[in-house]
């Protein structure tokens, strides 16, 4: 089954600042690309990759800057990797760091793959997208190369220069623009987009390496969901987790975020053996159980985070799911902690005093 793949909203890190510097309104650009405004604030959310490409295309046309994507990538630099940067910078060698990037890139991007190939004295770090007819894709490819240049400079020193920058498409601007942005000229109409470096650089040790921090990051990232092609229910669950607190977790909103019409989304979920309502219930159940284990989340807060307008609606739903009340669930599953509900009631009783009056 094919459908629009996704990237993390982390891809928009630094976008607002850079777009403003280009004379653009970030909010207007997001609106024109049909991307939610909150994408700039919630970087762990997901957005449709083709809308991300469309955003870059709109920006380059509106700004008159054909190298908008490349320059944004250079501006974002290592910030575009989020928590993955801890894994990369704490690897043992440059080669190990690039292996970590290749192996974990699907945590952040389901539309593209990172390749890491060695041929004699040359290593190629490539960026490949399966769907090649997307408007704005050349902008996204150049952005990825800009980020890659900054990553390798972070690993190998500010003075590092790639053996070559490969771009799958023809030049988007005259040579002078590329030379000004990069300090050298890329190789256009190449077999892929990416960077080449000397194989000898791969064995260089990283001064930032910390074995313990690296292992901690590995364990943390094992818990993160990857953006794997074809896993439609997983995308829906991720979107629901981000939409529920705002009270906008409707099938229409989810379908819009996924760049699908509502009927198509429902049909594809049926083909996957599930439904929107089932995924909504499962997501709420999972979130509710995790929140109930947290002593700092009240029932009122919990109800809101799960998209309910009032506490009674959440309690009725919880009883329907588990045949017990939230308080009873806490007592059974969290015996070593005092439920927030119980603690609050005891605190209120103490404040009222023995005669029921506030002390």
mmCIF file of C-alpha atoms in Angstrom, residues 8-357:
data_model
loop_
_atom_site.group_PDB
_atom_site.id
_atom_site.type_symbol
_atom_site.label_atom_id
_atom_site.label_comp_id
_atom_site.label_asym_id
_atom_site.label_seq_id
_atom_site.Cartn_x
_atom_site.Cartn_y
_atom_site.Cartn_z
ATOM 1 C CA UNK A 8 9.243 14.790 12.016
ATOM 2 C CA UNK A 9 8.389 18.447 12.430
ATOM 3 C CA UNK A 10 11.992 18.711 13.651
ATOM 4 C CA UNK A 11 12.706 19.282 9.943
ATOM 5 C CA UNK A 12 11.382 22.821 10.542
ATOM 6 C CA UNK A 13 13.894 23.711 13.260
ATOM 7 C CA UNK A 14 15.134 27.247 12.628
ATOM 8 C CA UNK A 15 12.642 27.723 9.789
ATOM 9 C CA UNK A 16 10.825 30.707 11.301
ATOM 10 C CA UNK A 17 14.016 32.651 11.952
ATOM 11 C CA UNK A 18 15.515 31.877 8.551
ATOM 12 C CA UNK A 19 12.309 32.581 6.610
ATOM 13 C CA UNK A 20 11.896 35.904 8.407
ATOM 14 C CA UNK A 21 15.447 36.806 7.391
ATOM 15 C CA UNK A 22 14.448 36.102 3.795
ATOM 16 C CA UNK A 23 11.608 38.616 4.026
ATOM 17 C CA UNK A 24 8.907 35.957 4.426
ATOM 18 C CA UNK A 25 6.132 35.438 6.951
ATOM 19 C CA UNK A 26 6.693 31.936 8.415
ATOM 20 C CA UNK A 27 3.020 31.621 9.371
ATOM 21 C CA UNK A 28 1.888 32.560 5.873
ATOM 22 C CA UNK A 29 4.316 30.090 4.277
ATOM 23 C CA UNK A 30 3.059 27.250 6.493
ATOM 24 C CA UNK A 31 -0.532 28.148 5.674
ATOM 25 C CA UNK A 32 0.164 28.125 1.934
ATOM 26 C CA UNK A 33 1.752 24.671 2.269
ATOM 27 C CA UNK A 34 -1.237 23.430 4.345
ATOM 28 C CA UNK A 35 1.025 22.709 7.320
ATOM 29 C CA UNK A 36 -0.219 23.284 10.904
ATOM 30 C CA UNK A 37 1.202 26.328 12.669
ATOM 31 C CA UNK A 38 2.076 24.235 15.738
ATOM 32 C CA UNK A 39 4.607 22.329 13.625
ATOM 33 C CA UNK A 40 7.098 25.051 14.544
ATOM 34 C CA UNK A 41 6.638 24.371 18.244
ATOM 35 C CA UNK A 42 6.179 20.589 18.515
ATOM 36 C CA UNK A 43 9.190 19.121 16.762
ATOM 37 C CA UNK A 44 8.321 15.534 17.713
ATOM 38 C CA UNK A 45 5.108 15.745 15.684
ATOM 39 C CA UNK A 46 4.895 14.419 12.138
ATOM 40 C CA UNK A 47 4.112 16.201 8.866
ATOM 41 C CA UNK A 48 3.525 14.963 5.329
ATOM 42 C CA UNK A 49 6.813 14.984 3.413
ATOM 43 C CA UNK A 50 5.246 16.240 0.198
ATOM 44 C CA UNK A 51 3.884 19.273 2.081
ATOM 45 C CA UNK A 52 7.337 19.862 3.547
ATOM 46 C CA UNK A 53 8.770 19.870 0.018
ATOM 47 C CA UNK A 54 5.946 22.158 -1.107
ATOM 48 C CA UNK A 55 6.810 24.565 1.733
ATOM 49 C CA UNK A 56 10.420 24.816 0.536
ATOM 50 C CA UNK A 57 9.233 25.312 -3.044
ATOM 51 C CA UNK A 58 6.826 28.075 -2.033
ATOM 52 C CA UNK A 59 9.539 29.783 0.007
ATOM 53 C CA UNK A 60 12.085 29.756 -2.802
ATOM 54 C CA UNK A 61 9.539 31.225 -5.220
ATOM 55 C CA UNK A 62 8.209 33.849 -2.795
ATOM 56 C CA UNK A 63 11.681 34.925 -1.678
ATOM 57 C CA UNK A 64 13.230 34.808 -5.132
ATOM 58 C CA UNK A 65 16.077 32.781 -3.607
ATOM 59 C CA UNK A 66 16.591 29.605 -5.658
ATOM 60 C CA UNK A 67 18.990 28.293 -2.993
ATOM 61 C CA UNK A 68 16.512 28.683 -0.132
ATOM 62 C CA UNK A 69 16.693 24.966 0.779
ATOM 63 C CA UNK A 70 20.481 24.772 0.672
ATOM 64 C CA UNK A 71 20.909 27.893 2.776
ATOM 65 C CA UNK A 72 18.265 26.758 5.275
ATOM 66 C CA UNK A 73 20.121 23.440 5.646
ATOM 67 C CA UNK A 74 23.388 25.242 6.313
ATOM 68 C CA UNK A 75 21.526 27.456 8.825
ATOM 69 C CA UNK A 76 19.933 24.483 10.619
ATOM 70 C CA UNK A 77 23.155 22.485 10.785
ATOM 71 C CA UNK A 78 23.352 19.826 13.486
ATOM 72 C CA UNK A 79 20.174 21.144 15.159
ATOM 73 C CA UNK A 80 18.244 19.238 12.481
ATOM 74 C CA UNK A 81 19.175 15.931 14.155
ATOM 75 C CA UNK A 82 17.544 16.533 17.529
ATOM 76 C CA UNK A 83 18.320 13.784 20.046
ATOM 77 C CA UNK A 84 20.005 11.727 17.321
ATOM 78 C CA UNK A 85 22.919 14.149 17.601
ATOM 79 C CA UNK A 86 23.794 12.682 21.037
ATOM 80 C CA UNK A 87 24.083 9.271 19.436
ATOM 81 C CA UNK A 88 26.225 10.609 16.594
ATOM 82 C CA UNK A 89 28.605 12.765 18.639
ATOM 83 C CA UNK A 90 29.210 10.098 21.254
ATOM 84 C CA UNK A 91 30.141 7.391 18.769
ATOM 85 C CA UNK A 92 33.729 6.145 18.818
ATOM 86 C CA UNK A 93 34.833 7.244 15.335
ATOM 87 C CA UNK A 94 33.575 9.311 12.402
ATOM 88 C CA UNK A 95 32.637 6.105 10.603
ATOM 89 C CA UNK A 96 30.693 4.849 13.605
ATOM 90 C CA UNK A 97 28.887 8.203 13.818
ATOM 91 C CA UNK A 98 27.782 8.008 10.182
ATOM 92 C CA UNK A 99 26.661 4.408 10.747
ATOM 93 C CA UNK A 100 24.473 5.620 13.622
ATOM 94 C CA UNK A 101 22.963 8.273 11.358
ATOM 95 C CA UNK A 102 22.183 5.718 8.651
ATOM 96 C CA UNK A 103 20.714 3.169 11.066
ATOM 97 C CA UNK A 104 18.514 5.632 12.986
ATOM 98 C CA UNK A 105 17.408 8.093 10.327
ATOM 99 C CA UNK A 106 13.975 6.447 10.109
ATOM 100 C CA UNK A 107 13.238 7.816 13.584
ATOM 101 C CA UNK A 108 12.922 11.218 11.951
ATOM 102 C CA UNK A 109 12.266 10.675 8.263
ATOM 103 C CA UNK A 110 10.091 8.014 6.657
ATOM 104 C CA UNK A 111 10.364 9.428 3.150
ATOM 105 C CA UNK A 112 14.110 9.231 2.608
ATOM 106 C CA UNK A 113 16.983 6.884 3.368
ATOM 107 C CA UNK A 114 20.573 7.624 4.247
ATOM 108 C CA UNK A 115 23.088 5.498 2.386
ATOM 109 C CA UNK A 116 26.679 5.028 3.494
ATOM 110 C CA UNK A 117 28.836 3.318 0.855
ATOM 111 C CA UNK A 118 32.579 2.846 0.556
ATOM 112 C CA UNK A 119 34.370 2.439 -2.774
ATOM 113 C CA UNK A 120 38.127 2.349 -2.438
ATOM 114 C CA UNK A 121 39.388 5.683 -1.134
ATOM 115 C CA UNK A 122 35.972 7.349 -1.310
ATOM 116 C CA UNK A 123 33.001 7.101 1.068
ATOM 117 C CA UNK A 124 29.611 8.416 -0.049
ATOM 118 C CA UNK A 125 26.919 9.586 2.351
ATOM 119 C CA UNK A 126 23.767 9.725 0.229
ATOM 120 C CA UNK A 127 20.220 11.021 0.663
ATOM 121 C CA UNK A 128 17.630 9.122 -1.397
ATOM 122 C CA UNK A 129 13.893 9.717 -1.694
ATOM 123 C CA UNK A 130 11.695 7.040 -3.252
ATOM 124 C CA UNK A 131 9.151 9.398 -4.809
ATOM 125 C CA UNK A 132 11.103 11.538 -7.263
ATOM 126 C CA UNK A 133 8.297 13.603 -8.809
ATOM 127 C CA UNK A 134 7.511 15.769 -5.778
ATOM 128 C CA UNK A 135 7.421 19.548 -6.388
ATOM 129 C CA UNK A 136 10.143 21.092 -4.263
ATOM 130 C CA UNK A 137 12.172 17.873 -3.892
ATOM 131 C CA UNK A 138 15.372 19.504 -5.254
ATOM 132 C CA UNK A 139 15.046 22.064 -2.449
ATOM 133 C CA UNK A 140 14.762 19.254 0.126
ATOM 134 C CA UNK A 141 17.750 17.425 -1.354
ATOM 135 C CA UNK A 142 19.902 20.550 -1.234
ATOM 136 C CA UNK A 143 18.739 21.210 2.336
ATOM 137 C CA UNK A 144 19.834 17.688 3.316
ATOM 138 C CA UNK A 145 23.242 18.261 1.748
ATOM 139 C CA UNK A 146 23.597 21.569 3.606
ATOM 140 C CA UNK A 147 22.823 19.839 6.904
ATOM 141 C CA UNK A 148 25.264 17.058 5.984
ATOM 142 C CA UNK A 149 28.068 19.528 5.343
ATOM 143 C CA UNK A 150 27.549 21.114 8.756
ATOM 144 C CA UNK A 151 27.436 17.703 10.454
ATOM 145 C CA UNK A 152 30.743 16.612 8.953
ATOM 146 C CA UNK A 153 32.312 19.950 9.846
ATOM 147 C CA UNK A 154 31.156 19.359 13.432
ATOM 148 C CA UNK A 155 32.788 15.919 13.380
ATOM 149 C CA UNK A 156 35.942 16.722 11.387
ATOM 150 C CA UNK A 157 36.527 20.413 12.104
ATOM 151 C CA UNK A 158 35.325 23.694 10.610
ATOM 152 C CA UNK A 159 37.970 23.547 7.899
ATOM 153 C CA UNK A 160 36.731 20.247 6.465
ATOM 154 C CA UNK A 161 35.775 20.217 2.780
ATOM 155 C CA UNK A 162 33.952 17.349 1.069
ATOM 156 C CA UNK A 163 35.591 15.508 -1.787
ATOM 157 C CA UNK A 164 32.395 16.356 -3.681
ATOM 158 C CA UNK A 165 28.810 17.401 -3.097
ATOM 159 C CA UNK A 166 26.523 15.412 -5.360
ATOM 160 C CA UNK A 167 23.154 16.784 -6.483
ATOM 161 C CA UNK A 168 20.762 14.602 -8.465
ATOM 162 C CA UNK A 169 19.205 17.577 -10.267
ATOM 163 C CA UNK A 170 20.613 20.306 -12.536
ATOM 164 C CA UNK A 171 21.804 23.563 -10.959
ATOM 165 C CA UNK A 172 18.979 25.704 -9.586
ATOM 166 C CA UNK A 173 21.030 28.901 -9.851
ATOM 167 C CA UNK A 174 24.239 30.073 -11.499
ATOM 168 C CA UNK A 175 27.560 28.727 -10.252
ATOM 169 C CA UNK A 176 28.382 31.908 -8.337
ATOM 170 C CA UNK A 177 25.443 31.366 -5.963
ATOM 171 C CA UNK A 178 26.598 27.854 -5.061
ATOM 172 C CA UNK A 179 30.202 28.980 -4.637
ATOM 173 C CA UNK A 180 29.100 31.764 -2.315
ATOM 174 C CA UNK A 181 26.959 29.440 -0.194
ATOM 175 C CA UNK A 182 29.362 26.477 -0.034
ATOM 176 C CA UNK A 183 32.783 27.790 -1.011
ATOM 177 C CA UNK A 184 32.939 25.353 -3.952
ATOM 178 C CA UNK A 185 30.802 23.986 -6.779
ATOM 179 C CA UNK A 186 28.675 20.832 -6.409
ATOM 180 C CA UNK A 187 28.538 18.082 -9.041
ATOM 181 C CA UNK A 188 25.129 18.349 -10.723
ATOM 182 C CA UNK A 189 22.934 15.686 -12.384
ATOM 183 C CA UNK A 190 24.718 13.029 -10.317
ATOM 184 C CA UNK A 191 23.423 9.500 -9.700
ATOM 185 C CA UNK A 192 22.264 10.573 -6.220
ATOM 186 C CA UNK A 193 22.354 13.499 -3.827
ATOM 187 C CA UNK A 194 24.937 13.360 -1.068
ATOM 188 C CA UNK A 195 28.478 14.008 0.092
ATOM 189 C CA UNK A 196 31.767 12.292 -0.610
ATOM 190 C CA UNK A 197 34.698 12.152 1.793
ATOM 191 C CA UNK A 198 37.995 10.312 2.054
ATOM 192 C CA UNK A 199 37.702 6.788 3.469
ATOM 193 C CA UNK A 200 40.675 7.535 5.710
ATOM 194 C CA UNK A 201 38.564 10.077 7.635
ATOM 195 C CA UNK A 202 36.224 7.332 8.846
ATOM 196 C CA UNK A 203 38.711 5.907 11.332
ATOM 197 C CA UNK A 204 39.355 9.252 13.025
ATOM 198 C CA UNK A 205 38.319 9.185 16.714
ATOM 199 C CA UNK A 206 35.759 11.670 18.013
ATOM 200 C CA UNK A 207 36.903 13.853 20.887
ATOM 201 C CA UNK A 208 33.278 14.147 22.044
ATOM 202 C CA UNK A 209 32.849 10.377 22.449
ATOM 203 C CA UNK A 210 31.328 9.248 25.746
ATOM 204 C CA UNK A 211 30.593 5.517 25.877
ATOM 205 C CA UNK A 212 28.157 5.768 28.791
ATOM 206 C CA UNK A 213 26.157 8.634 27.271
ATOM 207 C CA UNK A 214 26.107 6.809 23.949
ATOM 208 C CA UNK A 215 24.595 3.706 25.570
ATOM 209 C CA UNK A 216 22.009 5.765 27.454
ATOM 210 C CA UNK A 217 20.982 7.405 24.184
ATOM 211 C CA UNK A 218 20.748 4.010 22.470
ATOM 212 C CA UNK A 219 18.381 2.768 25.191
ATOM 213 C CA UNK A 220 16.273 5.919 24.945
ATOM 214 C CA UNK A 221 15.970 5.713 21.167
ATOM 215 C CA UNK A 222 14.863 2.097 21.284
ATOM 216 C CA UNK A 223 11.614 3.432 22.734
ATOM 217 C CA UNK A 224 11.024 5.880 19.879
ATOM 218 C CA UNK A 225 8.748 4.990 16.989
ATOM 219 C CA UNK A 226 10.325 4.878 13.566
ATOM 220 C CA UNK A 227 8.657 6.401 10.529
ATOM 221 C CA UNK A 228 8.551 3.198 8.508
ATOM 222 C CA UNK A 229 6.858 3.103 5.116
ATOM 223 C CA UNK A 230 3.476 1.386 5.080
ATOM 224 C CA UNK A 231 2.717 1.569 8.807
ATOM 225 C CA UNK A 232 -0.471 3.628 8.492
ATOM 226 C CA UNK A 233 -1.952 2.784 11.946
ATOM 227 C CA UNK A 234 1.314 3.875 13.586
ATOM 228 C CA UNK A 235 1.121 7.269 11.850
ATOM 229 C CA UNK A 236 -2.458 7.722 13.009
ATOM 230 C CA UNK A 237 -1.534 6.889 16.623
ATOM 231 C CA UNK A 238 1.331 9.387 16.579
ATOM 232 C CA UNK A 239 -0.901 12.113 15.205
ATOM 233 C CA UNK A 240 -3.582 11.342 17.779
ATOM 234 C CA UNK A 241 -1.109 11.720 20.657
ATOM 235 C CA UNK A 242 -0.324 15.231 19.456
ATOM 236 C CA UNK A 243 -3.879 16.252 18.580
ATOM 237 C CA UNK A 244 -5.723 14.932 21.643
ATOM 238 C CA UNK A 245 -4.643 17.687 24.103
ATOM 239 C CA UNK A 246 -5.977 20.329 21.709
ATOM 240 C CA UNK A 247 -9.359 18.600 21.429
ATOM 241 C CA UNK A 248 -8.968 18.319 17.638
ATOM 242 C CA UNK A 249 -8.406 14.574 17.311
ATOM 243 C CA UNK A 250 -11.088 14.038 14.679
ATOM 244 C CA UNK A 251 -10.863 11.760 11.661
ATOM 245 C CA UNK A 252 -11.130 14.856 9.456
ATOM 246 C CA UNK A 253 -8.162 16.549 11.148
ATOM 247 C CA UNK A 254 -6.028 13.400 11.057
ATOM 248 C CA UNK A 255 -6.835 12.840 7.382
ATOM 249 C CA UNK A 256 -5.887 16.447 6.616
ATOM 250 C CA UNK A 257 -2.568 16.103 8.452
ATOM 251 C CA UNK A 258 -1.869 12.970 6.413
ATOM 252 C CA UNK A 259 -2.806 14.681 3.146
ATOM 253 C CA UNK A 260 -5.594 12.154 2.553
ATOM 254 C CA UNK A 261 -9.323 12.618 2.236
ATOM 255 C CA UNK A 262 -11.395 11.180 5.064
ATOM 256 C CA UNK A 263 -12.942 8.330 3.082
ATOM 257 C CA UNK A 264 -9.557 7.208 1.761
ATOM 258 C CA UNK A 265 -8.109 7.149 5.271
ATOM 259 C CA UNK A 266 -11.035 5.141 6.617
ATOM 260 C CA UNK A 267 -10.852 2.688 3.702
ATOM 261 C CA UNK A 268 -7.115 2.126 4.172
ATOM 262 C CA UNK A 269 -7.526 1.589 7.896
ATOM 263 C CA UNK A 270 -10.202 -1.002 7.154
ATOM 264 C CA UNK A 271 -7.724 -2.738 4.834
ATOM 265 C CA UNK A 272 -5.280 -2.769 7.760
ATOM 266 C CA UNK A 273 -7.903 -4.504 9.918
ATOM 267 C CA UNK A 274 -8.639 -1.541 12.158
ATOM 268 C CA UNK A 275 -10.620 1.708 12.259
ATOM 269 C CA UNK A 276 -10.137 5.305 13.309
ATOM 270 C CA UNK A 277 -12.338 4.841 16.398
ATOM 271 C CA UNK A 278 -10.416 1.733 17.441
ATOM 272 C CA UNK A 279 -7.084 3.540 17.125
ATOM 273 C CA UNK A 280 -8.489 6.527 19.023
ATOM 274 C CA UNK A 281 -9.653 4.276 21.872
ATOM 275 C CA UNK A 282 -6.362 2.355 21.970
ATOM 276 C CA UNK A 283 -4.326 5.554 21.996
ATOM 277 C CA UNK A 284 -6.420 7.053 24.785
ATOM 278 C CA UNK A 285 -6.163 3.837 26.821
ATOM 279 C CA UNK A 286 -2.394 3.752 26.531
ATOM 280 C CA UNK A 287 -2.034 7.439 27.396
ATOM 281 C CA UNK A 288 -4.468 7.149 30.322
ATOM 282 C CA UNK A 289 -2.513 4.285 31.904
ATOM 283 C CA UNK A 290 0.753 6.189 31.592
ATOM 284 C CA UNK A 291 -0.775 9.344 33.050
ATOM 285 C CA UNK A 292 -2.266 7.426 35.980
ATOM 286 C CA UNK A 293 1.242 6.295 36.922
ATOM 287 C CA UNK A 294 2.357 9.927 37.150
ATOM 288 C CA UNK A 295 1.663 11.398 40.614
ATOM 289 C CA UNK A 296 1.844 14.952 39.285
ATOM 290 C CA UNK A 297 -1.053 14.763 36.803
ATOM 291 C CA UNK A 298 -4.508 15.447 38.240
ATOM 292 C CA UNK A 299 -7.732 13.906 36.949
ATOM 293 C CA UNK A 300 -8.820 17.209 35.470
ATOM 294 C CA UNK A 301 -5.506 17.613 33.644
ATOM 295 C CA UNK A 302 -5.652 14.009 32.487
ATOM 296 C CA UNK A 303 -9.131 14.447 31.040
ATOM 297 C CA UNK A 304 -7.983 17.473 29.056
ATOM 298 C CA UNK A 305 -4.820 15.768 27.774
ATOM 299 C CA UNK A 306 -6.972 12.934 26.449
ATOM 300 C CA UNK A 307 -9.291 15.314 24.624
ATOM 301 C CA UNK A 308 -12.313 15.117 26.931
ATOM 302 C CA UNK A 309 -14.280 18.274 27.702
ATOM 303 C CA UNK A 310 -14.926 17.168 31.285
ATOM 304 C CA UNK A 311 -13.737 14.663 33.874
ATOM 305 C CA UNK A 312 -16.951 12.627 33.915
ATOM 306 C CA UNK A 313 -16.628 11.854 30.209
ATOM 307 C CA UNK A 314 -13.145 10.447 30.759
ATOM 308 C CA UNK A 315 -14.253 8.388 33.775
ATOM 309 C CA UNK A 316 -17.132 6.836 31.841
ATOM 310 C CA UNK A 317 -14.826 5.924 28.974
ATOM 311 C CA UNK A 318 -12.207 4.493 31.335
ATOM 312 C CA UNK A 319 -14.820 2.327 33.042
ATOM 313 C CA UNK A 320 -15.977 1.082 29.636
ATOM 314 C CA UNK A 321 -12.409 0.151 28.653
ATOM 315 C CA UNK A 322 -11.242 -1.514 31.871
ATOM 316 C CA UNK A 323 -14.450 -2.167 33.884
ATOM 317 C CA UNK A 324 -12.926 -0.252 36.828
ATOM 318 C CA UNK A 325 -12.636 3.399 37.799
ATOM 319 C CA UNK A 326 -9.332 5.257 37.315
ATOM 320 C CA UNK A 327 -8.799 5.270 41.108
ATOM 321 C CA UNK A 328 -9.341 1.508 41.345
ATOM 322 C CA UNK A 329 -6.905 1.000 38.465
ATOM 323 C CA UNK A 330 -4.279 3.039 40.313
ATOM 324 C CA UNK A 331 -4.705 0.998 43.468
ATOM 325 C CA UNK A 332 -4.280 -2.288 41.561
ATOM 326 C CA UNK A 333 -1.426 -1.354 39.247
ATOM 327 C CA UNK A 334 0.532 1.215 41.267
ATOM 328 C CA UNK A 335 0.540 -0.210 44.826
ATOM 329 C CA UNK A 336 3.765 1.567 45.802
ATOM 330 C CA UNK A 337 2.564 5.069 45.099
ATOM 331 C CA UNK A 338 -0.230 7.153 46.523
ATOM 332 C CA UNK A 339 -2.724 8.081 43.802
ATOM 333 C CA UNK A 340 -3.086 11.791 43.120
ATOM 334 C CA UNK A 341 -6.844 11.489 43.635
ATOM 335 C CA UNK A 342 -6.434 9.985 47.102
ATOM 336 C CA UNK A 343 -3.665 12.392 48.093
ATOM 337 C CA UNK A 344 -5.749 15.392 47.025
ATOM 338 C CA UNK A 345 -8.788 14.181 48.975
ATOM 339 C CA UNK A 346 -6.714 13.658 52.137
ATOM 340 C CA UNK A 347 -5.091 17.045 51.747
ATOM 341 C CA UNK A 348 -8.503 18.687 51.398
ATOM 342 C CA UNK A 349 -9.750 16.845 54.493
ATOM 343 C CA UNK A 350 -6.766 18.078 56.508
ATOM 344 C CA UNK A 351 -7.321 21.634 55.302
ATOM 345 C CA UNK A 352 -10.987 21.499 56.347
ATOM 346 C CA UNK A 353 -10.077 20.339 59.864
ATOM 347 C CA UNK A 354 -11.920 17.887 62.156
ATOM 348 C CA UNK A 355 -15.204 19.806 62.065
ATOM 349 C CA UNK A 356 -15.223 20.160 58.289
ATOM 350 C CA UNK A 357 -14.137 23.801 58.416
#
